[in-house]
Coordinates of C-alpha atoms and ligand atoms in Angstrom, one line a residue:
X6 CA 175.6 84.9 103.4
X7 CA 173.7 84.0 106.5
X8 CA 171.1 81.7 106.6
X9 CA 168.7 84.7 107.7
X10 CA 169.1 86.8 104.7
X11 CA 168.9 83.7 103.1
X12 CA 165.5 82.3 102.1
X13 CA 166.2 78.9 101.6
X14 CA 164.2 76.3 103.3
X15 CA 163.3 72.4 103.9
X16 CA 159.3 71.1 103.9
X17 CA 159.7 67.8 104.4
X18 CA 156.4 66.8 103.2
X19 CA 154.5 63.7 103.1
X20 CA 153.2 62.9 99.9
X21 CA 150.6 59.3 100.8
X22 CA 150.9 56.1 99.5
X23 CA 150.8 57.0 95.7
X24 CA 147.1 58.1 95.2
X25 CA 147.3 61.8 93.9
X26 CA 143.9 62.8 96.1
X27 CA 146.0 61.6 99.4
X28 CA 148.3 64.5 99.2
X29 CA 147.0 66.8 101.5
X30 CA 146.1 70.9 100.6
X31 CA 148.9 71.8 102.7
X32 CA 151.3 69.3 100.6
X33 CA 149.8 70.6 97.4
X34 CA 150.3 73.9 98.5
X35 CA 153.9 74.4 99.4
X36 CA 155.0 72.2 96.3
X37 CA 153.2 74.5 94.0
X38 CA 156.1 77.1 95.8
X39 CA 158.7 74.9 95.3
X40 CA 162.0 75.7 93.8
X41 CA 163.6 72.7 93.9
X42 CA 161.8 69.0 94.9
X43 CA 163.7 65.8 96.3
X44 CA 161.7 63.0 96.1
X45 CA 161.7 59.0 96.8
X46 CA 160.3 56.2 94.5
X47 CA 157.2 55.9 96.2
X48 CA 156.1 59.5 95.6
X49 CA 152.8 58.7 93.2
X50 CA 153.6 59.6 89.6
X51 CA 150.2 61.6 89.2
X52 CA 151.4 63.8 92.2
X53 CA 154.9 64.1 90.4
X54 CA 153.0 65.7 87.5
X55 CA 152.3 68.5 89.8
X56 CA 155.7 69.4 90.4
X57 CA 156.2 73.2 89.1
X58 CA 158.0 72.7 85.7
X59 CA 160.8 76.2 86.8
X60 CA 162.1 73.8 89.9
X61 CA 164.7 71.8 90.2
X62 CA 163.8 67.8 90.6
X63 CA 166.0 65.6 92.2
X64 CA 165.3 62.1 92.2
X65 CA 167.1 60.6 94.6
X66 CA 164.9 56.2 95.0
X67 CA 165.8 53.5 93.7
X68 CA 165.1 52.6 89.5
X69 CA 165.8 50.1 87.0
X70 CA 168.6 48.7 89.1
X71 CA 170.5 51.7 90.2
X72 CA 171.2 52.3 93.7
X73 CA 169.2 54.3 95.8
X74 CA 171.6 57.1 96.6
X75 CA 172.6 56.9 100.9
X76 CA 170.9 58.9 103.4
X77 CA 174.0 61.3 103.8
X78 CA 173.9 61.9 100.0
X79 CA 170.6 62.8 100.2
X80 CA 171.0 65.3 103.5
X81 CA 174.2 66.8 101.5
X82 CA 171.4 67.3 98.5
X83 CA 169.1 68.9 100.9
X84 CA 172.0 71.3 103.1
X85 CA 173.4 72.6 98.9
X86 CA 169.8 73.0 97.8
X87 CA 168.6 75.0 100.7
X88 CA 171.8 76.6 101.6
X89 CA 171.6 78.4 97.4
X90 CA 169.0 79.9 99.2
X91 CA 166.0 77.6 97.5
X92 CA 162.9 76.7 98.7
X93 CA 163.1 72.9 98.9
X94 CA 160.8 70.2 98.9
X95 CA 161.7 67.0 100.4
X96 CA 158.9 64.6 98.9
X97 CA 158.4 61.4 100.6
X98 CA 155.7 58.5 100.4
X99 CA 154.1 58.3 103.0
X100 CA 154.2 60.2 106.2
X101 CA 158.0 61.2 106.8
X102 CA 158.0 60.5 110.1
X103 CA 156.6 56.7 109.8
X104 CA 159.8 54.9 108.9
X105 CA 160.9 57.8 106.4
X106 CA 164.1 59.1 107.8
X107 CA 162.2 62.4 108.0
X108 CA 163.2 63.0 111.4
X109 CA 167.3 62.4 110.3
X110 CA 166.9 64.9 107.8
X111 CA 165.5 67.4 110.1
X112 CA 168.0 66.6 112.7
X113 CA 171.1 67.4 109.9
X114 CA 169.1 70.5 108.9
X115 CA 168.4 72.0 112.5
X116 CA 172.8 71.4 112.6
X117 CA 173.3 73.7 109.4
X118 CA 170.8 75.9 110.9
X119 CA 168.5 75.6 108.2
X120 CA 165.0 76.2 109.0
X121 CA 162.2 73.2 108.3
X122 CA 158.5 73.1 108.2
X123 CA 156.8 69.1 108.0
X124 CA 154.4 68.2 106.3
X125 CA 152.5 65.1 107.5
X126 CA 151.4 62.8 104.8
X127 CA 149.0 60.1 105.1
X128 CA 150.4 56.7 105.8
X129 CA 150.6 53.9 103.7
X130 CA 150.1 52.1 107.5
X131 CA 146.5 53.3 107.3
X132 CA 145.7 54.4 104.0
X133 CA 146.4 51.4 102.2
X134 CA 144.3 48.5 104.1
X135 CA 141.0 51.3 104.0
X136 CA 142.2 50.9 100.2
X137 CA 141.9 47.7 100.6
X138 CA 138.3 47.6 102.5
X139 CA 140.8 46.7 105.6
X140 CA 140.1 48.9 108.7
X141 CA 143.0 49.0 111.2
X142 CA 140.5 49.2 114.0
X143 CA 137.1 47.3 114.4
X144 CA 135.1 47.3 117.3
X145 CA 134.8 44.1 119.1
X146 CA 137.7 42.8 116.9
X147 CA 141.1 45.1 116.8
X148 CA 141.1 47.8 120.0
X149 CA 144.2 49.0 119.0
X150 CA 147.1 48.8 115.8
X151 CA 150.9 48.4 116.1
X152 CA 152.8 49.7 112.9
X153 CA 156.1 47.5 112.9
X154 CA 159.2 48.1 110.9
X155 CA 159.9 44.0 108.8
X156 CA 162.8 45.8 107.5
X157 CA 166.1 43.3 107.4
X158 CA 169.3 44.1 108.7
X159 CA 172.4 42.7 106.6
X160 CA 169.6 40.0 105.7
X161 CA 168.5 39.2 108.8
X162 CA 165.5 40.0 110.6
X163 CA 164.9 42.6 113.3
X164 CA 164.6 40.8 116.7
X165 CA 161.7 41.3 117.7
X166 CA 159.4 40.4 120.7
X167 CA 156.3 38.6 119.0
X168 CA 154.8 37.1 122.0
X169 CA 154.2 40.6 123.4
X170 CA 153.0 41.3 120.3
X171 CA 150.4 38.7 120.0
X172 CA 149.3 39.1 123.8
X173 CA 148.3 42.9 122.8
X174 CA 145.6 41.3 120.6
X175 CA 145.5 44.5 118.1
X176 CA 146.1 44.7 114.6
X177 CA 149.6 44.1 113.4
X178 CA 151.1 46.4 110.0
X179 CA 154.0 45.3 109.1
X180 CA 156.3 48.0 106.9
X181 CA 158.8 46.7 104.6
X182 CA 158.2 43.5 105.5
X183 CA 157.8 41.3 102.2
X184 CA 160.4 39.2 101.6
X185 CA 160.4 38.4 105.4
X186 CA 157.0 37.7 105.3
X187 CA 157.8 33.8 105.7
X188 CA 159.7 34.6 109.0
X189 CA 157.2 37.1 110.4
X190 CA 154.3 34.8 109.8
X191 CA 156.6 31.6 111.3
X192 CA 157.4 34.1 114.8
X193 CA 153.9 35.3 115.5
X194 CA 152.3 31.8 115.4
X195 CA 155.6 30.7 117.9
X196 CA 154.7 33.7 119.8
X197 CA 151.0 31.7 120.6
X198 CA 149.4 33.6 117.6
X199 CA 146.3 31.2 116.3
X200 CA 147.7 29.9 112.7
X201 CA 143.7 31.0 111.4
X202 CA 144.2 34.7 112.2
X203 CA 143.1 36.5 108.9
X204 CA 146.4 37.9 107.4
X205 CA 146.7 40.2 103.9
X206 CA 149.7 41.2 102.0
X207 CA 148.9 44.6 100.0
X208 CA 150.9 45.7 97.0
X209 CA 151.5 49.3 95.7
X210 CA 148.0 50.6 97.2
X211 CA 146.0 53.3 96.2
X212 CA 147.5 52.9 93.0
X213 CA 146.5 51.0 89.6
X214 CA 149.0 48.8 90.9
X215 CA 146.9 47.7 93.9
X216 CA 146.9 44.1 94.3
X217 CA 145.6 42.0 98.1
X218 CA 146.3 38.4 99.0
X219 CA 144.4 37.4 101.8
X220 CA 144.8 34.5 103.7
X221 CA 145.8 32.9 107.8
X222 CA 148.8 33.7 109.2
X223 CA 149.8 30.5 108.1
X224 CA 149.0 30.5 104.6
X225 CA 150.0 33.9 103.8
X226 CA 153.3 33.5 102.6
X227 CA 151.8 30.7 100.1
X228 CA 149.0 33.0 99.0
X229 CA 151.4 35.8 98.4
X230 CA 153.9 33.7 96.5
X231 CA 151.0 32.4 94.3
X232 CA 149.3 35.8 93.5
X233 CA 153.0 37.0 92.7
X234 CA 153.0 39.6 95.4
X235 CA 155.6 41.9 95.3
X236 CA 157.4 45.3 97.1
X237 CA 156.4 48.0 97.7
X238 CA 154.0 45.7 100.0
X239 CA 152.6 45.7 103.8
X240 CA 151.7 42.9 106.0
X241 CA 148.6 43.2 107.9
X242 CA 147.5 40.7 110.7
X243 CA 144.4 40.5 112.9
X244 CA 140.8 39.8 112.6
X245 CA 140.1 43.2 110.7
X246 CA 141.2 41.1 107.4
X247 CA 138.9 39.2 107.7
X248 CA 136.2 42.1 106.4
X249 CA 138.4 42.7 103.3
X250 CA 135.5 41.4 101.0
X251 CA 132.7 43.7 103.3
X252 CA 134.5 47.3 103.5
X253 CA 136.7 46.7 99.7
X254 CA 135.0 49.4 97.2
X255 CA 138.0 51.0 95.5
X256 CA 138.0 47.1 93.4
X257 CA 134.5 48.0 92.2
X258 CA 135.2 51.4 90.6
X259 CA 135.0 51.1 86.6
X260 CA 138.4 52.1 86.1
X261 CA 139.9 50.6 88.6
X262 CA 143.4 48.9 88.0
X263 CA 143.7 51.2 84.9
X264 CA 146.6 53.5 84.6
X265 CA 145.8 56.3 82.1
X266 CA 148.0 59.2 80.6
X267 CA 145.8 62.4 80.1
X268 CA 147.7 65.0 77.0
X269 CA 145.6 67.6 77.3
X270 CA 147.1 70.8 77.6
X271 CA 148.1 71.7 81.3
X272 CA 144.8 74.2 81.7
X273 CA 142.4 71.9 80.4
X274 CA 144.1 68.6 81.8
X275 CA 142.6 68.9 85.6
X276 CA 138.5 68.5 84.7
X277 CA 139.7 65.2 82.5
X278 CA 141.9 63.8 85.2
X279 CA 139.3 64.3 88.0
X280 CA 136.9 62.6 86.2
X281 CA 139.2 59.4 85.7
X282 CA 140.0 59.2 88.9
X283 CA 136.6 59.2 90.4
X284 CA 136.3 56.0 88.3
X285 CA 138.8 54.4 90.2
X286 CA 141.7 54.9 87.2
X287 CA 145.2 56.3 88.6
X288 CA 145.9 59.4 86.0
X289 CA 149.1 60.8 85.3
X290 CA 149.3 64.2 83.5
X291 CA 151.4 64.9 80.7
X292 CA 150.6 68.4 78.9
X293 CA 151.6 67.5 75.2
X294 CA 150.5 70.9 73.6
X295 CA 150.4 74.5 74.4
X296 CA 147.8 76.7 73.4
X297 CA 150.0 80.1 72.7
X298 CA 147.9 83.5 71.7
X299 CA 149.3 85.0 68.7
X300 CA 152.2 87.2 69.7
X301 CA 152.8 88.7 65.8
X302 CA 152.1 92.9 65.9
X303 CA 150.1 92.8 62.3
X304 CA 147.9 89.3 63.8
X305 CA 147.6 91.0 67.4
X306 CA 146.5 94.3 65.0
X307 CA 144.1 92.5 62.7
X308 CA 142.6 90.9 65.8
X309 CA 142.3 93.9 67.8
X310 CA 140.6 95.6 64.7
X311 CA 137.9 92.8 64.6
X312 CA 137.3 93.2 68.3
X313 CA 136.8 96.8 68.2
X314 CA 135.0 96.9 65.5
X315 CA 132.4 94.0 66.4
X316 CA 129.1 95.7 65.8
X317 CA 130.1 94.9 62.0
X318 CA 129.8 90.9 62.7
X319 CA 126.8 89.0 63.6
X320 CA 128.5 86.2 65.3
X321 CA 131.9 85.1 66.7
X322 CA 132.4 82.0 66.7
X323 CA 134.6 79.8 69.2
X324 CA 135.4 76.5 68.8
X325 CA 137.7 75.2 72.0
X326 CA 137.6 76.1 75.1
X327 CA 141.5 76.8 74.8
X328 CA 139.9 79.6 72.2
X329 CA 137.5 81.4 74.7
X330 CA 140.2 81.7 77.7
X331 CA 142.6 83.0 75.0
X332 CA 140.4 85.1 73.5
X333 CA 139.4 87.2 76.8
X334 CA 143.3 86.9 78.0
X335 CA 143.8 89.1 74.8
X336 CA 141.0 91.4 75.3
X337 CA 143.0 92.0 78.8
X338 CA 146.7 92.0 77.5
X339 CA 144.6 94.8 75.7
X340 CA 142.5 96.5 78.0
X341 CA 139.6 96.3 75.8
X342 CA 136.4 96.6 78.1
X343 CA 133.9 93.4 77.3
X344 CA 131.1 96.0 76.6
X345 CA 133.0 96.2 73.2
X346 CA 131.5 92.5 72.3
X347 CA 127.5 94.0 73.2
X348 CA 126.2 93.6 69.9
X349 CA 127.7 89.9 69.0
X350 CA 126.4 86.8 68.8
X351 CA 128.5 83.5 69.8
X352 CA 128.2 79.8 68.6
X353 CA 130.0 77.4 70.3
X354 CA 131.4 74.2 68.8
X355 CA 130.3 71.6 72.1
X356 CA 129.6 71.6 75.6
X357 CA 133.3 72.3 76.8
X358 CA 133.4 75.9 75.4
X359 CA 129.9 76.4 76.0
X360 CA 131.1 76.6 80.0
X361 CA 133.8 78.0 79.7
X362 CA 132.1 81.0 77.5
X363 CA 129.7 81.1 80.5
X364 CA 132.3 81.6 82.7
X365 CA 133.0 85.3 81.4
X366 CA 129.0 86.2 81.5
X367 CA 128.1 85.1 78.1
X368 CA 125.4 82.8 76.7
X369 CA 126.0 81.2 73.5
X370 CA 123.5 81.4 71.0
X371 CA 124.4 78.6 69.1
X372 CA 125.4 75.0 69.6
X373 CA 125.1 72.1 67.2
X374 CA 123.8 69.1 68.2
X375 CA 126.5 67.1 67.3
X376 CA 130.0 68.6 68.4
X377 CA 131.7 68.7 64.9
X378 CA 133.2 71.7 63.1
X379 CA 130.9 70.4 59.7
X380 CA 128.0 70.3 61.8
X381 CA 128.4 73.9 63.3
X382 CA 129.2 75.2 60.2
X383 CA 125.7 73.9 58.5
X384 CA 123.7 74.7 61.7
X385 CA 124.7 77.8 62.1
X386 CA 124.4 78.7 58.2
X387 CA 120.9 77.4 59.0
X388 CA 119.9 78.9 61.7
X389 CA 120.7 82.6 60.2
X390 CA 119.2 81.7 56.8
X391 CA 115.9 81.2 59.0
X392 CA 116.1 84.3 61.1
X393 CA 116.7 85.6 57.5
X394 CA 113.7 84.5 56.1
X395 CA 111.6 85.6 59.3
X396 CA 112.7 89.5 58.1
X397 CA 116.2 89.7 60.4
X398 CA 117.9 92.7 59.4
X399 CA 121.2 91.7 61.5
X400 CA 124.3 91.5 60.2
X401 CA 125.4 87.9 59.0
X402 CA 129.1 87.8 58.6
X403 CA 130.4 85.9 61.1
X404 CA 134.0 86.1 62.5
X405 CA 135.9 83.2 63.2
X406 CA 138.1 82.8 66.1
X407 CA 140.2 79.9 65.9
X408 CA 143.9 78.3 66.4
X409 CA 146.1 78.4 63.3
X410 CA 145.5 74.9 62.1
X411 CA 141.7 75.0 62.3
X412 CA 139.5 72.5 60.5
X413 CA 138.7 73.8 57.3
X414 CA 135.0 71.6 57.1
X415 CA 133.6 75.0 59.3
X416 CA 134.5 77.2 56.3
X417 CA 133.5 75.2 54.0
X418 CA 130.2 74.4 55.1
X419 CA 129.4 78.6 55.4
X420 CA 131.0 79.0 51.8
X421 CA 128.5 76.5 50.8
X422 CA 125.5 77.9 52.4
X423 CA 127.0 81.3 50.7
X424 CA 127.8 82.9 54.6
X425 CA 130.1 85.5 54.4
X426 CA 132.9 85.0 57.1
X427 CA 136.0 86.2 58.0
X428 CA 139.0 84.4 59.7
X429 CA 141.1 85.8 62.6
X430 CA 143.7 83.8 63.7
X431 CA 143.7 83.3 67.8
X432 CA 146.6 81.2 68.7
X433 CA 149.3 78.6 67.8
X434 CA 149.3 75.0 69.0
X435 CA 153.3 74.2 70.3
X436 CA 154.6 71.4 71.4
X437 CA 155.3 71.4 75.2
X438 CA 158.9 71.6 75.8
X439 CA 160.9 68.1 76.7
X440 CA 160.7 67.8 81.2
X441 CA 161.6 65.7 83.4
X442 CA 157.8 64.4 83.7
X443 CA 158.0 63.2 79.9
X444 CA 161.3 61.4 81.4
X445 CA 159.8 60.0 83.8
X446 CA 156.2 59.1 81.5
X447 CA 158.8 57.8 78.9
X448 CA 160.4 55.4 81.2
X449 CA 156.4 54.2 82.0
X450 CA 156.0 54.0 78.4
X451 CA 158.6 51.8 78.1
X452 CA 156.9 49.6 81.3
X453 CA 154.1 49.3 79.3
X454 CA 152.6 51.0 82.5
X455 CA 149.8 52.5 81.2
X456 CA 146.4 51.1 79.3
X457 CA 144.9 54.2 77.9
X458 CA 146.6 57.5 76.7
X459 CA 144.0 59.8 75.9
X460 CA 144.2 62.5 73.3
X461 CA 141.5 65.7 72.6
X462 CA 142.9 66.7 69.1
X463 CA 145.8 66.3 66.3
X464 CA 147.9 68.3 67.7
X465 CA 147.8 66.5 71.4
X466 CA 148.8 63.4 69.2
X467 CA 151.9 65.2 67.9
X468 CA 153.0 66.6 70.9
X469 CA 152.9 63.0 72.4
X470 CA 155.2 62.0 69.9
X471 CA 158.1 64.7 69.3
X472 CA 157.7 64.5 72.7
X473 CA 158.4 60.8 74.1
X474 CA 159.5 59.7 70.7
X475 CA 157.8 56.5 71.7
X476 CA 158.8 52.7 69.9
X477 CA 156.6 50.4 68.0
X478 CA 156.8 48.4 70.9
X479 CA 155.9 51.3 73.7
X480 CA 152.8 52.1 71.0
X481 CA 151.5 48.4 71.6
X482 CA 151.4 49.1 75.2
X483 CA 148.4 51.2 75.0
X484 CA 145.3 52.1 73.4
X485 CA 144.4 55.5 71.9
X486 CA 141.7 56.9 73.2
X487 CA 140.4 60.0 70.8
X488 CA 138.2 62.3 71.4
X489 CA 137.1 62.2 67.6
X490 CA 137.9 61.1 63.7
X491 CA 140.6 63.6 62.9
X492 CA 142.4 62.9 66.5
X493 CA 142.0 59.3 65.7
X494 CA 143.5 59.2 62.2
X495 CA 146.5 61.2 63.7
X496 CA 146.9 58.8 66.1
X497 CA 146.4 55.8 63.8
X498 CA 148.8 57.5 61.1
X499 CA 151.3 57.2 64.0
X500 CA 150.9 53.4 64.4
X501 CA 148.7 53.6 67.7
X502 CA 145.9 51.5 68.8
X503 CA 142.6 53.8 68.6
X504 CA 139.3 53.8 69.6
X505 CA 137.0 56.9 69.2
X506 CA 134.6 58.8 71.9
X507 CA 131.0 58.4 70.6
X508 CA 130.6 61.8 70.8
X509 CA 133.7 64.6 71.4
X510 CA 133.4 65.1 75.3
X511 CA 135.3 64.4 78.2
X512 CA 132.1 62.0 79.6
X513 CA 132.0 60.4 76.2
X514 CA 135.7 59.7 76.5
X515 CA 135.4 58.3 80.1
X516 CA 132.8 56.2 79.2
X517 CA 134.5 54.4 76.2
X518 CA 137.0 53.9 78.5
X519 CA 134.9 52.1 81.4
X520 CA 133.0 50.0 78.6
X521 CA 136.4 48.8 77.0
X522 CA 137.3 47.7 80.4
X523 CA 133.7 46.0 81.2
X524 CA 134.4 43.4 78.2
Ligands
SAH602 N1 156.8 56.8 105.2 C1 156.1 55.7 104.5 C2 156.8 54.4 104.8 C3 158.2 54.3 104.2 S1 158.9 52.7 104.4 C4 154.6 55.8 105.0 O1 154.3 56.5 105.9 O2 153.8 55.1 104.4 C5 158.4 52.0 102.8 C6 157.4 50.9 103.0 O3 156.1 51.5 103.1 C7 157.3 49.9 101.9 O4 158.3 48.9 102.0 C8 155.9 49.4 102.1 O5 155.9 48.4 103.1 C9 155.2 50.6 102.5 N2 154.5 51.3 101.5 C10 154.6 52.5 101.1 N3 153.7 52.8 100.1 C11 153.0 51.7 99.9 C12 151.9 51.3 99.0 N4 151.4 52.2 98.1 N5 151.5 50.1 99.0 C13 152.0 49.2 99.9 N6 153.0 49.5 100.7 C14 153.5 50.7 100.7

């Protein structure tokens, strides 16, 4: 077959400095497509979670001592990959142009006559000193930046003509450059550089990693040493360093430094991880548990029945927001018209289904105050015992639409109040299926990389663990953050470290989080 017929082909896209916001739409966009994705170590873990879970992932960096495999590995990887008529993916940090062998790869892939699209990406050069409250330029101070490889040949350093450099008077960005920091530092104050230029050394930016040692040109392999600074790392040199303290803000965020693992399941997960990260936090998703609609003929039948036969209920009742996108996805799959529901009522259990009720045209009529299934159980037994007794004729059995495993304090609270109900099961709760994201969370498990995994019910927690199958010791590493009792004694029951939400939302969850990390 001819490459024509074929549809296989290369984006070699740039996927930032490891901050999951700094991959750009087009990025996002044509990795959504992707078949098959070949990435490098310094692709951010949060944008890894992104990667569609059909294609084909190729990791082809550096980890836990193994060797990075050689460029001409890596363009053979990309020739097969494309040439089964795939379309590829070639993640890199970064920008793959800027030191990224981007241009290599092209040049191997315009030989096989394999067509390529780039995607730029937004450079650590840049992006991590503004992470760092660093501009590259300042008026009066830098008119210009040079972005220099410090990479080491065969141990040695590149020659290099610092004097020129110096005599430009912009800022210098120095790539690769840490363990020859020393050297760098040394040849720029030969090359007539003033030993008090401000200097910083940067670590893993835009990440929870981010660490910044700033110091003089002179000092700065001292500083470095002492604050342990390690690579992935740039040098920057110039006056701009000097405004680290004035322009820093990502160091002020609440949740900054924090590394969190979100479990909700993948459609819920995005509102959560949004919210974290505008704190500051870097969030990886893991989707631990799949909300599945019933797929039995005599459930599917029994719910169907309920539906079309809704002027007999008084309410419906919903209590996830999993529950109301399932529920209208059914109504769909069955091209029952929403007109059937006119006559219904709906209580919600809390805020999140509240929305996402509101989101196909309906209002709920009730929400307890507090979001617990006991609580809307009595409150809504409550509130239709008062209509009741101001002379409401309407019916009062109320239909419950819930997963499987519900909570059973909802039913009994309406047995108690004597409200007749009936139960229609909705959907199953499954365990996500073993990917090579849980690998990769699993391996930053075992780092200890993350300080808060958080978890939005029971079965969250047991997806977690069939999933990652984690050790006493990877348990230690974090704490449990639950979004309420029954989450947390799962997650207790499982030997994790818990704290609870004050109340079950995503806000409340957020905030325990950003007050743990205040003390
Ligand atoms: N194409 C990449 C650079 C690849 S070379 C880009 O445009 O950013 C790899 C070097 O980039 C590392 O040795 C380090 O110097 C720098 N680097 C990449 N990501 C970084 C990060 N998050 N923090 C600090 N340095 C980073």
């Amino acid at each position: 077959m001819t490459n024509k017929q074929n549809k296989g082909k290369v984006w070699l896209v740039g996927a930032g400095p490891g901050d999951a916001g700094l991959l750009t739409l087009r990025g996002r966009e044509v990795l959504e497509q992707a078949e098959s994705v070949v990435y490098d170590a310094l692709v951010g873990d949060g944008i890894l979670g992104w990667i569609p879970e059909a294609a084909r992932q190729i990791y082809v960096g550096k980890r836990g001592g193994s060797h990075t495999k050689s460029q001409d590995e890596i363009n053979e990887i990309l020739v097969e990959e494309a040439s089964r008529g795939r379309r590829v993916v070639r993640l890199k940090g970064g920008d793959p142009f800027v030191f990224g062998r981007g241009s290599e790869e092209a040049e191997v892939l315009r030989a096989h006559g394999i067509p390529f699209e780039v995607v730029p990406g937004v450079t650590s050069a840049v992006a991590v000193p503004a992470y760092c409250g660093i501009p590259v330029t300042h008026r009066g101070i830098a008119p210009s930046f040079h972005v220099i490889t410090g990479h080491r040949k065969n141990g040695e350093p590149a020659q290099m003509d610092y004097s020129s450099m110096v005599k430009e008077g912009g800022t210098l960005i120095f790539l690769m450059g840490v363990t020859s920091a020393e050297h760098i530092c040394q040849e720029l104050i030969k090359g007539g550089m003033d030993k008090n230029t401000p200097a910083a050394l940067l670590e893993k930016g835009t990440t929870a990693g981010q660490k910044k040692a700033v110091s003089t040109v002179e000092h700065l392999w001292e500083e470095g040493k002492r604050q342990g600074i390690r690579p992935p790392a740039i040098i920057v040199v110039g006056g701009v360093c000097g405004l680290a303290d004035t322009c820093s803000w990502l160091e002020e965020k609440p949740l900054f430094g924090e590394k969190i693992l979100v479990t909700r399941p993948k459609r819920r997960s995005h509102g959560m991880a949004a919210r974290l990260r505008e704190a500051g936090a870097e969030v990886v998703e893991l989707p631990a548990a799949e909300p599945r609609l019933i797929q039995k003929e005599e459930e599917r039948a029994a719910l169907k029945q309920a539906v079309l036969e809704s002027s007999r209920y008084g309410w419906a009742v919903f209590t996830s927001p999993s529950g109301v996108e399932l529920f209208f996805e059914f109504m769909k799959e069955e091209r029952i018209d929403i007109r059937a529901l006119g006559s219904l009522r709906f209580a919600v259990i809390g805020e999140g289904t509240r929305k996402s009720l509101e989101a196909y045209g309906f209002y709920a009529d009730y929400m307890p105050g507090r979001y617990y299934a006991e609580d809307l159980g009595a409150g809504l037994a409550d509130f239709i015992a008062k209509e009741k007794a101001q002379g409401s004729t309407a019916s009062e059995t109320v239909l419950l639409l819930r997963a499987r495993k519900a909570s059973k304090a909802l039913t009994e609270k309406l047995k108690e109040a004597g409200i007749d109900f009936e139960e229609r099961v909705l959907y199953d709760t499954e365990t996500a299926d073993v990917s090579p994201q849980a690998e990769r969370v699993k391996n930053l498990l075992s780092k200890k990389a993350f300080s808060f995994v958080t978890f939005t019910s029971a079965s969250t927690v047991e997806g977690f663990l069939n999933m990652l199958n984690p050790s006493e010791e990877e348990k230690e590493g974090f704490t449990a953050v639950c979004i309420g009792e029954q989450t947390r004694q799962a997650a207790e029951a499982a030997g994790m470290r818990t704290v609870v939400s004050a109340i079950p939302s995503m806000d409340s969850m957020a905030e325990r989080m950003e007050e743990l990390c205040r003390h």
